[in-house]
Amino acid sequence: MLLLALESSCDETAVAILRGEPREPASILASEIASQIELHRQYGGVVPEVASRNHSLHLRPLVEQALAHAEVGIGEIDAFAATSGPGLASSLLIGATAAKAMAAATGRPFLAVNHLEGHLLSPFVGTGVVPPHLGLIVSGGHTLLLDVTGPGSYRKLGGTRDDAAGEAFDKVGKMLGLPYPGGPEIEKVARDGRNDAFAFPRSMMREPGFDFSFSGLKTAVLYTLSQRNPETGTPRPGELADLCASFQEAVIEVLVTKTIKAARHSGREVVALSGGVSLNKALRAAFAEACGREGIRLALAEPGLCTDNAAMIGFAGLLRAFDGESSALDGDIDPNMRLAE
Ligand code: KG4
Ligand code: ZN
């Protein structure tokens, strides 16, 4: 089966073409991304109107580019998928409407895909099989711990009560004067710092359940900055790397501890990490170490599948298409779409 997928939930316009068969590794024939990061950097975050305008400008040339890279004609595509939520309404509409239009024009099925399901299943694109596992999605918009029995069978164990992990990286990056998005910048600077230089809080570690909270950590960084440099609230010379390393370590320790606790609770022997924050090498190393100690297999997404992309949406779409599923062309996007209760 050949499937073309679109992703436009936030600030990346993405198109992918995948070839797949049930229970076989999916081949990504093309995965094109028009990133808007540079455009939004001047505002320090994503501006929804700017994002949707750029999706509509980039989408068509990107579809043509993907077809050319995959060396297939649009008439050969068996199904079309698009992210239909969660995300920015005006951005979601562009990709979902385009995919429906292509499905209608070619008489092929359309599949509405949950962006979070795309992230969740991304570590398994290379095998084509989704085993029972514990999934941690850590992205700019979400921090979600899910017990996964198989594709489409998800139970929420915990989530963030306030900021997502990536959002905390981005907000702290901004406080420290680093460019947007803060996550990769903090990781880079943290390499030269001591991760025990500042004792930042680890929230909700002793509470029952598997929820997270990162707003206290963010406030602690802000408080530390204003305490150490009341005039400007900026880091003292030479302290930036220590602040980054200590903040990053606090986030990692909470994510690892809660996830391992949830794996023990659910008896899952596989832990899968996905989402933009899972690119972080210190996070990957900490998870590898903890999972090794617990005898748990760690499944990680390929780096190109961690931040927003259309290949992960395509893989989730393929699994649904194999089951004979399709979505109604008059179905709506849902900016607040949930993955599990
Ligand atoms: O999955 P993603 O592209 O978008 C959402 O669906 O939200 O994730 C983007 C997030 C941003 O918050 C970014 O700062 C974070 O992932 N991120 C990182 C790293 N690379 C990206 N956070 C920590 N370390 C990184 N290396
Ligand atoms: Zn995402």
mmCIF file of C-alpha atoms and ligand atoms in Angstrom:
data_model
loop_
_atom_site.group_PDB
_atom_site.id
_atom_site.type_symbol
_atom_site.label_atom_id
_atom_site.label_comp_id
_atom_site.label_asym_id
_atom_site.label_seq_id
_atom_site.Cartn_x
_atom_site.Cartn_y
_atom_site.Cartn_z
ATOM 1 C CA MET A 1 0.000 0.000 0.000
ATOM 2 C CA LEU A 2 1.193 3.498 -0.866
ATOM 3 C CA LEU A 3 0.060 6.266 1.455
ATOM 4 C CA LEU A 4 0.591 10.027 1.290
ATOM 5 C CA ALA A 5 0.444 11.872 4.608
ATOM 6 C CA LEU A 6 0.262 15.544 5.536
ATOM 7 C CA GLU A 7 1.155 17.174 8.836
ATOM 8 C CA SER A 8 0.350 20.819 9.559
ATOM 9 C CA SER A 9 -0.690 20.952 13.210
ATOM 10 C CA CYS A 10 1.787 23.600 14.309
ATOM 11 C CA ASP A 11 4.734 25.301 12.619
ATOM 12 C CA GLU A 12 6.055 22.565 10.312
ATOM 13 C CA THR A 13 4.456 21.827 6.962
ATOM 14 C CA ALA A 14 5.280 18.209 6.183
ATOM 15 C CA VAL A 15 4.481 15.652 3.501
ATOM 16 C CA ALA A 16 5.510 11.994 3.447
ATOM 17 C CA ILE A 17 4.944 9.016 1.196
ATOM 18 C CA LEU A 18 5.179 5.551 2.739
ATOM 19 C CA ARG A 19 5.002 2.064 1.351
ATOM 20 C CA GLY A 20 3.834 -0.608 3.767
ATOM 21 C CA GLU A 21 2.409 -4.057 4.243
ATOM 22 C CA PRO A 22 0.847 -5.360 7.459
ATOM 23 C CA ARG A 23 3.460 -6.365 10.079
ATOM 24 C CA GLU A 24 6.338 -5.354 7.796
ATOM 25 C CA PRO A 25 8.728 -2.437 8.327
ATOM 26 C CA ALA A 26 7.276 0.636 6.605
ATOM 27 C CA SER A 27 9.466 2.245 3.930
ATOM 28 C CA ILE A 28 9.566 6.019 3.936
ATOM 29 C CA LEU A 29 9.868 6.879 0.229
ATOM 30 C CA ALA A 30 9.804 10.625 0.896
ATOM 31 C CA SER A 31 9.597 12.808 3.995
ATOM 32 C CA GLU A 32 9.624 16.514 3.227
ATOM 33 C CA ILE A 33 9.485 19.282 5.819
ATOM 34 C CA ALA A 34 9.218 23.017 5.324
ATOM 35 C CA SER A 35 10.216 24.315 8.730
ATOM 36 C CA GLN A 36 8.945 27.700 9.850
ATOM 37 C CA ILE A 37 11.239 27.886 12.873
ATOM 38 C CA GLU A 38 13.326 30.760 11.450
ATOM 39 C CA LEU A 39 10.156 32.694 10.673
ATOM 40 C CA HIS A 40 8.719 32.356 14.179
ATOM 41 C CA ARG A 41 12.076 32.865 15.934
ATOM 42 C CA GLN A 42 11.747 36.659 15.678
ATOM 43 C CA TYR A 43 8.532 36.442 17.759
ATOM 44 C CA GLY A 44 10.001 33.959 20.285
ATOM 45 C CA GLY A 45 7.211 31.463 19.555
ATOM 46 C CA VAL A 46 4.632 30.337 17.012
ATOM 47 C CA VAL A 47 2.223 32.957 15.617
ATOM 48 C CA PRO A 48 -0.891 31.037 14.431
ATOM 49 C CA GLU A 49 -1.836 33.381 11.541
ATOM 50 C CA VAL A 50 1.712 33.331 10.176
ATOM 51 C CA ALA A 51 1.795 29.527 10.505
ATOM 52 C CA SER A 52 -1.432 28.870 8.583
ATOM 53 C CA ARG A 53 -0.526 31.311 5.809
ATOM 54 C CA ASN A 54 2.782 29.514 5.346
ATOM 55 C CA HIS A 55 1.168 26.071 5.354
ATOM 56 C CA SER A 56 -1.026 27.128 2.453
ATOM 57 C CA LEU A 57 1.986 28.529 0.587
ATOM 58 C CA HIS A 58 4.219 25.478 1.114
ATOM 59 C CA LEU A 59 1.815 22.569 0.890
ATOM 60 C CA ARG A 60 1.387 22.151 -2.841
ATOM 61 C CA PRO A 61 5.075 22.469 -3.812
ATOM 62 C CA LEU A 62 5.929 20.098 -0.956
ATOM 63 C CA VAL A 63 3.444 17.459 -2.209
ATOM 64 C CA GLU A 64 4.967 17.764 -5.690
ATOM 65 C CA GLN A 65 8.465 17.441 -4.221
ATOM 66 C CA ALA A 66 7.466 14.340 -2.224
ATOM 67 C CA LEU A 67 5.929 12.662 -5.287
ATOM 68 C CA ALA A 68 9.082 13.438 -7.281
ATOM 69 C CA HIS A 69 11.396 12.062 -4.545
ATOM 70 C CA ALA A 70 9.300 8.927 -4.166
ATOM 71 C CA GLU A 71 9.078 8.612 -7.962
ATOM 72 C CA VAL A 72 5.351 7.920 -7.873
ATOM 73 C CA GLY A 73 2.391 9.640 -9.509
ATOM 74 C CA ILE A 74 -0.544 10.841 -7.434
ATOM 75 C CA GLY A 75 -2.745 8.257 -9.214
ATOM 76 C CA GLU A 76 -0.676 5.458 -7.633
ATOM 77 C CA ILE A 77 -1.415 6.586 -4.053
ATOM 78 C CA ASP A 78 -3.802 4.156 -2.298
ATOM 79 C CA ALA A 79 -4.772 6.353 0.669
ATOM 80 C CA PHE A 80 -4.347 9.906 1.990
ATOM 81 C CA ALA A 81 -3.810 10.769 5.659
ATOM 82 C CA ALA A 82 -3.607 14.051 7.552
ATOM 83 C CA THR A 83 -3.318 15.224 11.127
ATOM 84 C CA SER A 84 -6.754 16.296 12.301
ATOM 85 C CA GLY A 85 -5.828 17.260 15.876
ATOM 86 C CA PRO A 86 -4.670 18.300 18.374
ATOM 87 C CA GLY A 87 -3.041 21.528 17.235
ATOM 88 C CA LEU A 88 -3.761 25.029 15.958
ATOM 89 C CA ALA A 89 -7.174 25.087 14.240
ATOM 90 C CA SER A 90 -6.141 27.339 11.366
ATOM 91 C CA SER A 91 -3.052 25.188 10.708
ATOM 92 C CA LEU A 92 -4.792 21.801 10.991
ATOM 93 C CA LEU A 93 -7.422 22.933 8.490
ATOM 94 C CA ILE A 94 -4.873 23.410 5.699
ATOM 95 C CA GLY A 95 -3.416 19.891 5.756
ATOM 96 C CA ALA A 96 -6.677 18.083 6.514
ATOM 97 C CA THR A 97 -8.563 19.905 3.754
ATOM 98 C CA ALA A 98 -5.809 19.256 1.203
ATOM 99 C CA ALA A 99 -5.688 15.519 2.038
ATOM 100 C CA LYS A 100 -9.477 15.247 1.775
ATOM 101 C CA ALA A 101 -9.416 17.056 -1.574
ATOM 102 C CA MET A 102 -6.794 14.631 -2.940
ATOM 103 C CA ALA A 103 -8.777 11.666 -1.594
ATOM 104 C CA ALA A 104 -11.988 12.950 -3.184
ATOM 105 C CA ALA A 105 -10.300 13.708 -6.501
ATOM 106 C CA THR A 106 -8.686 10.266 -6.755
ATOM 107 C CA GLY A 107 -11.528 8.281 -5.159
ATOM 108 C CA ARG A 108 -9.165 6.877 -2.507
ATOM 109 C CA PRO A 109 -9.806 6.714 1.263
ATOM 110 C CA PHE A 110 -8.940 9.543 3.664
ATOM 111 C CA LEU A 111 -7.595 8.866 7.143
ATOM 112 C CA ALA A 112 -7.791 11.450 9.922
ATOM 113 C CA VAL A 113 -4.847 10.866 12.261
ATOM 114 C CA ASN A 114 -4.312 12.054 15.828
ATOM 115 C CA HIS A 115 -0.977 13.897 15.976
ATOM 116 C CA LEU A 116 -0.199 12.255 19.321
ATOM 117 C CA GLU A 117 -0.774 8.786 17.889
ATOM 118 C CA GLY A 118 1.760 9.713 15.205
ATOM 119 C CA HIS A 119 4.350 10.521 17.885
ATOM 120 C CA LEU A 120 3.427 7.519 20.044
ATOM 121 C CA LEU A 121 3.900 4.942 17.265
ATOM 122 C CA SER A 122 6.954 6.615 15.660
ATOM 123 C CA PRO A 123 9.507 4.356 17.447
ATOM 124 C CA PHE A 124 8.018 1.350 15.593
ATOM 125 C CA VAL A 125 8.102 2.574 11.974
ATOM 126 C CA GLY A 126 11.251 0.513 11.417
ATOM 127 C CA THR A 127 9.695 -2.771 12.548
ATOM 128 C CA GLY A 128 6.089 -2.234 11.454
ATOM 129 C CA VAL A 129 4.911 -3.979 14.621
ATOM 130 C CA VAL A 130 3.673 -2.147 17.726
ATOM 131 C CA PRO A 131 4.262 -4.375 20.783
ATOM 132 C CA PRO A 132 2.501 -3.899 24.133
ATOM 133 C CA HIS A 133 4.492 -1.138 25.799
ATOM 134 C CA LEU A 134 4.613 1.944 27.922
ATOM 135 C CA GLY A 135 4.801 5.072 25.774
ATOM 136 C CA LEU A 136 6.130 8.445 26.871
ATOM 137 C CA ILE A 137 5.392 11.333 24.508
ATOM 138 C CA VAL A 138 7.529 14.372 25.312
ATOM 139 C CA SER A 139 6.983 17.212 22.877
ATOM 140 C CA GLY A 140 6.503 20.960 22.818
ATOM 141 C CA GLY A 141 2.786 20.663 23.452
ATOM 142 C CA HIS A 142 2.431 17.390 25.363
ATOM 143 C CA THR A 143 3.852 15.199 28.099
ATOM 144 C CA LEU A 144 1.856 12.010 28.170
ATOM 145 C CA LEU A 145 2.402 8.569 29.663
ATOM 146 C CA LEU A 146 0.322 5.840 28.019
ATOM 147 C CA ASP A 147 -0.147 2.138 28.542
ATOM 148 C CA VAL A 148 -0.336 0.678 25.039
ATOM 149 C CA THR A 149 -1.783 -2.775 24.402
ATOM 150 C CA GLY A 150 -1.455 -2.424 20.618
ATOM 151 C CA PRO A 151 -2.304 0.020 17.815
ATOM 152 C CA GLY A 152 -5.463 1.946 18.735
ATOM 153 C CA SER A 153 -5.577 0.552 22.273
ATOM 154 C CA TYR A 154 -4.295 3.227 24.642
ATOM 155 C CA ARG A 155 -4.839 4.006 28.310
ATOM 156 C CA LYS A 156 -3.631 7.273 29.791
ATOM 157 C CA LEU A 157 -1.591 6.800 32.959
ATOM 158 C CA GLY A 158 -0.464 10.378 33.430
ATOM 159 C CA GLY A 159 0.159 13.733 31.838
ATOM 160 C CA THR A 160 1.353 17.183 32.711
ATOM 161 C CA ARG A 161 -0.782 19.340 34.975
ATOM 162 C CA ASP A 162 0.668 22.531 33.486
ATOM 163 C CA ASP A 163 3.580 22.993 31.047
ATOM 164 C CA ALA A 164 4.722 20.249 28.690
ATOM 165 C CA ALA A 165 8.374 19.202 29.014
ATOM 166 C CA GLY A 166 9.296 20.856 25.695
ATOM 167 C CA GLU A 167 7.375 23.972 26.662
ATOM 168 C CA ALA A 168 9.433 24.170 29.870
ATOM 169 C CA PHE A 169 12.637 23.879 27.790
ATOM 170 C CA ASP A 170 11.373 26.625 25.466
ATOM 171 C CA LYS A 171 10.279 28.992 28.256
ATOM 172 C CA VAL A 172 13.457 28.513 30.275
ATOM 173 C CA GLY A 173 15.487 28.968 27.076
ATOM 174 C CA LYS A 174 13.756 32.311 26.565
ATOM 175 C CA MET A 175 14.490 33.360 30.187
ATOM 176 C CA LEU A 176 18.145 32.509 29.646
ATOM 177 C CA GLY A 177 18.266 34.596 26.465
ATOM 178 C CA LEU A 178 18.662 31.572 24.153
ATOM 179 C CA PRO A 179 17.043 31.408 20.681
ATOM 180 C CA TYR A 180 13.706 29.643 20.060
ATOM 181 C CA PRO A 181 13.183 26.723 20.348
ATOM 182 C CA GLY A 182 14.986 26.432 23.675
ATOM 183 C CA GLY A 183 15.268 22.618 23.852
ATOM 184 C CA PRO A 184 18.159 22.006 21.468
ATOM 185 C CA GLU A 185 19.896 25.229 22.607
ATOM 186 C CA ILE A 186 19.756 24.237 26.281
ATOM 187 C CA GLU A 187 21.094 20.772 25.423
ATOM 188 C CA LYS A 188 24.050 22.291 23.550
ATOM 189 C CA VAL A 189 24.978 24.749 26.327
ATOM 190 C CA ALA A 190 24.389 22.150 29.078
ATOM 191 C CA ARG A 191 27.255 19.995 27.779
ATOM 192 C CA ASP A 192 29.735 22.405 29.377
ATOM 193 C CA GLY A 193 27.870 22.698 32.680
ATOM 194 C CA ARG A 194 27.572 20.823 35.976
ATOM 195 C CA ASN A 195 24.138 19.265 36.395
ATOM 196 C CA ASP A 196 24.305 19.505 40.199
ATOM 197 C CA ALA A 197 25.320 23.171 40.341
ATOM 198 C CA PHE A 198 21.771 24.340 41.141
ATOM 199 C CA ALA A 199 19.290 22.325 43.231
ATOM 200 C CA PHE A 200 16.140 22.786 41.138
ATOM 201 C CA PRO A 201 12.922 21.102 42.317
ATOM 202 C CA ARG A 202 11.670 17.688 41.100
ATOM 203 C CA SER A 203 7.893 18.143 41.289
ATOM 204 C CA MET A 204 5.328 15.470 42.174
ATOM 205 C CA MET A 205 7.959 12.771 42.685
ATOM 206 C CA ARG A 206 6.394 11.402 45.841
ATOM 207 C CA GLU A 207 2.749 11.807 44.894
ATOM 208 C CA PRO A 208 0.740 8.769 43.863
ATOM 209 C CA GLY A 209 -0.107 8.497 40.159
ATOM 210 C CA PHE A 210 1.930 9.411 37.124
ATOM 211 C CA ASP A 211 1.216 13.086 36.518
ATOM 212 C CA PHE A 212 3.909 15.673 35.885
ATOM 213 C CA SER A 213 4.292 19.360 36.691
ATOM 214 C CA PHE A 214 6.990 21.580 35.242
ATOM 215 C CA SER A 215 5.765 25.086 36.083
ATOM 216 C CA GLY A 216 7.402 25.037 39.538
ATOM 217 C CA LEU A 217 10.735 24.203 37.949
ATOM 218 C CA LYS A 218 10.343 27.058 35.483
ATOM 219 C CA THR A 219 9.534 29.464 38.341
ATOM 220 C CA ALA A 220 12.546 28.174 40.306
ATOM 221 C CA VAL A 221 14.841 29.068 37.394
ATOM 222 C CA LEU A 222 13.247 32.523 37.164
ATOM 223 C CA TYR A 223 13.630 33.042 40.924
ATOM 224 C CA THR A 224 17.274 31.930 40.822
ATOM 225 C CA LEU A 225 17.976 34.388 38.001
ATOM 226 C CA SER A 226 16.405 37.357 39.760
ATOM 227 C CA GLN A 227 18.139 36.413 43.022
ATOM 228 C CA ARG A 228 21.592 36.163 41.477
ATOM 229 C CA ASN A 229 21.271 39.165 39.225
ATOM 230 C CA PRO A 230 18.461 41.426 40.582
ATOM 231 C CA GLU A 231 19.202 44.230 38.122
ATOM 232 C CA THR A 232 18.741 42.295 34.901
ATOM 233 C CA GLY A 233 17.469 38.809 35.796
ATOM 234 C CA THR A 234 20.050 37.383 33.400
ATOM 235 C CA PRO A 235 22.597 34.661 34.239
ATOM 236 C CA ARG A 236 25.865 35.770 35.844
ATOM 237 C CA PRO A 237 28.874 35.399 33.569
ATOM 238 C CA GLY A 238 29.979 31.778 33.502
ATOM 239 C CA GLU A 239 26.760 30.423 35.016
ATOM 240 C CA LEU A 240 24.704 29.801 31.889
ATOM 241 C CA ALA A 241 26.014 26.275 31.270
ATOM 242 C CA ASP A 242 25.466 25.242 34.919
ATOM 243 C CA LEU A 243 21.906 26.623 34.834
ATOM 244 C CA CYS A 244 21.130 24.732 31.600
ATOM 245 C CA ALA A 245 22.666 21.479 32.849
ATOM 246 C CA SER A 246 20.893 21.664 36.231
ATOM 247 C CA PHE A 247 17.524 22.490 34.650
ATOM 248 C CA GLN A 248 17.884 19.709 32.069
ATOM 249 C CA GLU A 249 18.848 17.206 34.772
ATOM 250 C CA ALA A 250 15.736 18.098 36.813
ATOM 251 C CA VAL A 251 13.468 17.456 33.796
ATOM 252 C CA ILE A 252 15.247 14.192 32.941
ATOM 253 C CA GLU A 253 15.147 12.837 36.489
ATOM 254 C CA VAL A 254 11.390 13.382 36.763
ATOM 255 C CA LEU A 255 10.664 11.853 33.335
ATOM 256 C CA VAL A 256 12.839 8.788 33.946
ATOM 257 C CA THR A 257 11.634 8.142 37.502
ATOM 258 C CA LYS A 258 7.923 8.412 36.654
ATOM 259 C CA THR A 259 8.217 6.354 33.484
ATOM 260 C CA ILE A 260 10.081 3.511 35.193
ATOM 261 C CA LYS A 261 7.530 3.600 38.022
ATOM 262 C CA ALA A 262 4.715 3.364 35.445
ATOM 263 C CA ALA A 263 6.455 0.489 33.630
ATOM 264 C CA ARG A 264 6.734 -1.439 36.905
ATOM 265 C CA HIS A 265 3.092 -0.645 37.703
ATOM 266 C CA SER A 266 1.800 -1.854 34.326
ATOM 267 C CA GLY A 267 4.256 -4.734 33.988
ATOM 268 C CA ARG A 268 5.323 -3.605 30.506
ATOM 269 C CA GLU A 269 8.724 -4.793 29.340
ATOM 270 C CA VAL A 270 9.120 -2.207 26.583
ATOM 271 C CA VAL A 271 9.349 1.570 27.053
ATOM 272 C CA ALA A 272 9.029 3.794 23.957
ATOM 273 C CA LEU A 273 10.046 7.459 23.830
ATOM 274 C CA SER A 274 8.748 9.890 21.235
ATOM 275 C CA GLY A 275 8.350 13.602 20.545
ATOM 276 C CA GLY A 276 10.829 16.440 20.076
ATOM 277 C CA VAL A 277 12.301 16.295 23.594
ATOM 278 C CA SER A 278 13.235 12.626 23.051
ATOM 279 C CA LEU A 279 15.979 13.909 20.721
ATOM 280 C CA ASN A 280 17.847 15.072 23.811
ATOM 281 C CA LYS A 281 20.975 12.906 24.131
ATOM 282 C CA ALA A 282 21.254 13.254 27.904
ATOM 283 C CA LEU A 283 17.617 12.117 28.195
ATOM 284 C CA ARG A 284 18.249 9.157 25.882
ATOM 285 C CA ALA A 285 21.326 8.162 27.891
ATOM 286 C CA ALA A 286 19.471 8.400 31.215
ATOM 287 C CA PHE A 287 16.621 6.257 29.870
ATOM 288 C CA ALA A 288 19.045 3.710 28.393
ATOM 289 C CA GLU A 289 20.765 3.407 31.760
ATOM 290 C CA ALA A 290 17.536 3.112 33.793
ATOM 291 C CA CYS A 291 15.904 0.664 31.367
ATOM 292 C CA GLY A 292 19.078 -1.465 31.281
ATOM 293 C CA ARG A 293 19.024 -1.649 35.079
ATOM 294 C CA GLU A 294 15.345 -2.694 35.068
ATOM 295 C CA GLY A 295 15.651 -5.221 32.220
ATOM 296 C CA ILE A 296 13.314 -3.126 30.064
ATOM 297 C CA ARG A 297 13.772 -2.777 26.287
ATOM 298 C CA LEU A 298 13.976 0.861 25.202
ATOM 299 C CA ALA A 299 12.454 1.776 21.819
ATOM 300 C CA LEU A 300 13.502 5.133 20.395
ATOM 301 C CA ALA A 301 12.298 6.881 17.264
ATOM 302 C CA GLU A 302 14.810 7.730 14.528
ATOM 303 C CA PRO A 303 15.956 11.344 15.056
ATOM 304 C CA GLY A 304 14.084 12.481 11.912
ATOM 305 C CA LEU A 305 10.864 11.067 13.344
ATOM 306 C CA CYS A 306 11.077 12.795 16.757
ATOM 307 C CA THR A 307 10.148 16.380 15.943
ATOM 308 C CA ASP A 308 7.007 17.018 13.910
ATOM 309 C CA ASN A 309 7.024 15.194 10.580
ATOM 310 C CA ALA A 310 4.528 13.562 8.221
ATOM 311 C CA ALA A 311 6.138 10.097 8.138
ATOM 312 C CA MET A 312 4.880 9.372 11.669
ATOM 313 C CA ILE A 313 1.378 10.463 10.618
ATOM 314 C CA GLY A 314 1.715 8.195 7.572
ATOM 315 C CA PHE A 315 2.708 5.197 9.702
ATOM 316 C CA ALA A 316 -0.279 5.666 12.048
ATOM 317 C CA GLY A 317 -2.471 6.073 8.923
ATOM 318 C CA LEU A 318 -1.066 2.886 7.360
ATOM 319 C CA LEU A 319 -1.867 0.804 10.445
ATOM 320 C CA ARG A 320 -5.464 2.059 10.310
ATOM 321 C CA ALA A 321 -5.731 1.492 6.582
ATOM 322 C CA PHE A 322 -4.517 -2.124 7.020
ATOM 323 C CA ASP A 323 -7.513 -2.608 9.324
ATOM 324 C CA GLY A 324 -9.815 -1.334 6.569
ATOM 325 C CA GLU A 325 -10.536 1.915 8.392
ATOM 326 C CA SER A 326 -11.232 5.258 6.730
ATOM 327 C CA SER A 327 -12.529 8.641 7.892
ATOM 328 C CA ALA A 328 -15.518 10.612 6.654
ATOM 329 C CA LEU A 329 -14.733 13.457 4.259
ATOM 330 C CA ASP A 330 -17.159 15.698 6.148
ATOM 331 C CA GLY A 331 -15.481 15.029 9.516
ATOM 332 C CA ASP A 332 -14.032 18.090 11.216
ATOM 333 C CA ILE A 333 -10.618 18.849 12.630
ATOM 334 C CA ASP A 334 -10.402 18.932 16.439
ATOM 335 C CA PRO A 335 -7.832 21.297 17.993
ATOM 336 C CA ASN A 336 -8.330 19.589 21.384
ATOM 337 C CA MET A 337 -8.431 15.999 20.157
ATOM 338 C CA ARG A 338 -7.529 13.461 22.845
ATOM 339 C CA LEU A 339 -5.744 10.172 22.430
ATOM 340 C CA ALA A 340 -6.970 8.381 25.543
ATOM 341 C CA GLU A 341 -8.839 9.107 28.743
HETATM 342 O O1 KG4 B 1 7.410 17.055 18.792
HETATM 343 P P1 KG4 B 1 7.699 18.462 18.501
HETATM 344 O O2 KG4 B 1 8.348 18.811 17.186
HETATM 345 O O3 KG4 B 1 6.451 19.374 18.532
HETATM 346 C C1 KG4 B 1 5.259 19.201 19.212
HETATM 347 O O4 KG4 B 1 4.409 18.388 18.753
HETATM 348 O O5 KG4 B 1 5.103 19.907 20.222
HETATM 349 O O6 KG4 B 1 8.595 18.980 19.687
HETATM 350 C C2 KG4 B 1 9.148 20.245 19.741
HETATM 351 C C3 KG4 B 1 9.741 20.432 21.135
HETATM 352 C C4 KG4 B 1 10.182 21.853 21.414
HETATM 353 O O7 KG4 B 1 9.665 22.241 22.665
HETATM 354 C C5 KG4 B 1 11.699 21.744 21.455
HETATM 355 O O8 KG4 B 1 12.309 22.662 22.324
HETATM 356 C C6 KG4 B 1 11.888 20.326 21.951
HETATM 357 O O9 KG4 B 1 10.888 19.586 21.295
HETATM 358 N N1 KG4 B 1 13.215 19.784 21.612
HETATM 359 C C7 KG4 B 1 14.143 19.455 22.539
HETATM 360 C C8 KG4 B 1 15.284 19.033 21.805
HETATM 361 N N2 KG4 B 1 14.995 19.122 20.470
HETATM 362 C C9 KG4 B 1 13.728 19.583 20.378
HETATM 363 N N3 KG4 B 1 14.116 19.491 23.871
HETATM 364 C C10 KG4 B 1 15.222 19.102 24.518
HETATM 365 N N4 KG4 B 1 16.361 18.701 23.899
HETATM 366 C C11 KG4 B 1 16.440 18.655 22.561
HETATM 367 N N5 KG4 B 1 17.547 18.256 21.955
HETATM 368 ZN ZN ZN B 2 4.354 17.056 17.703
#
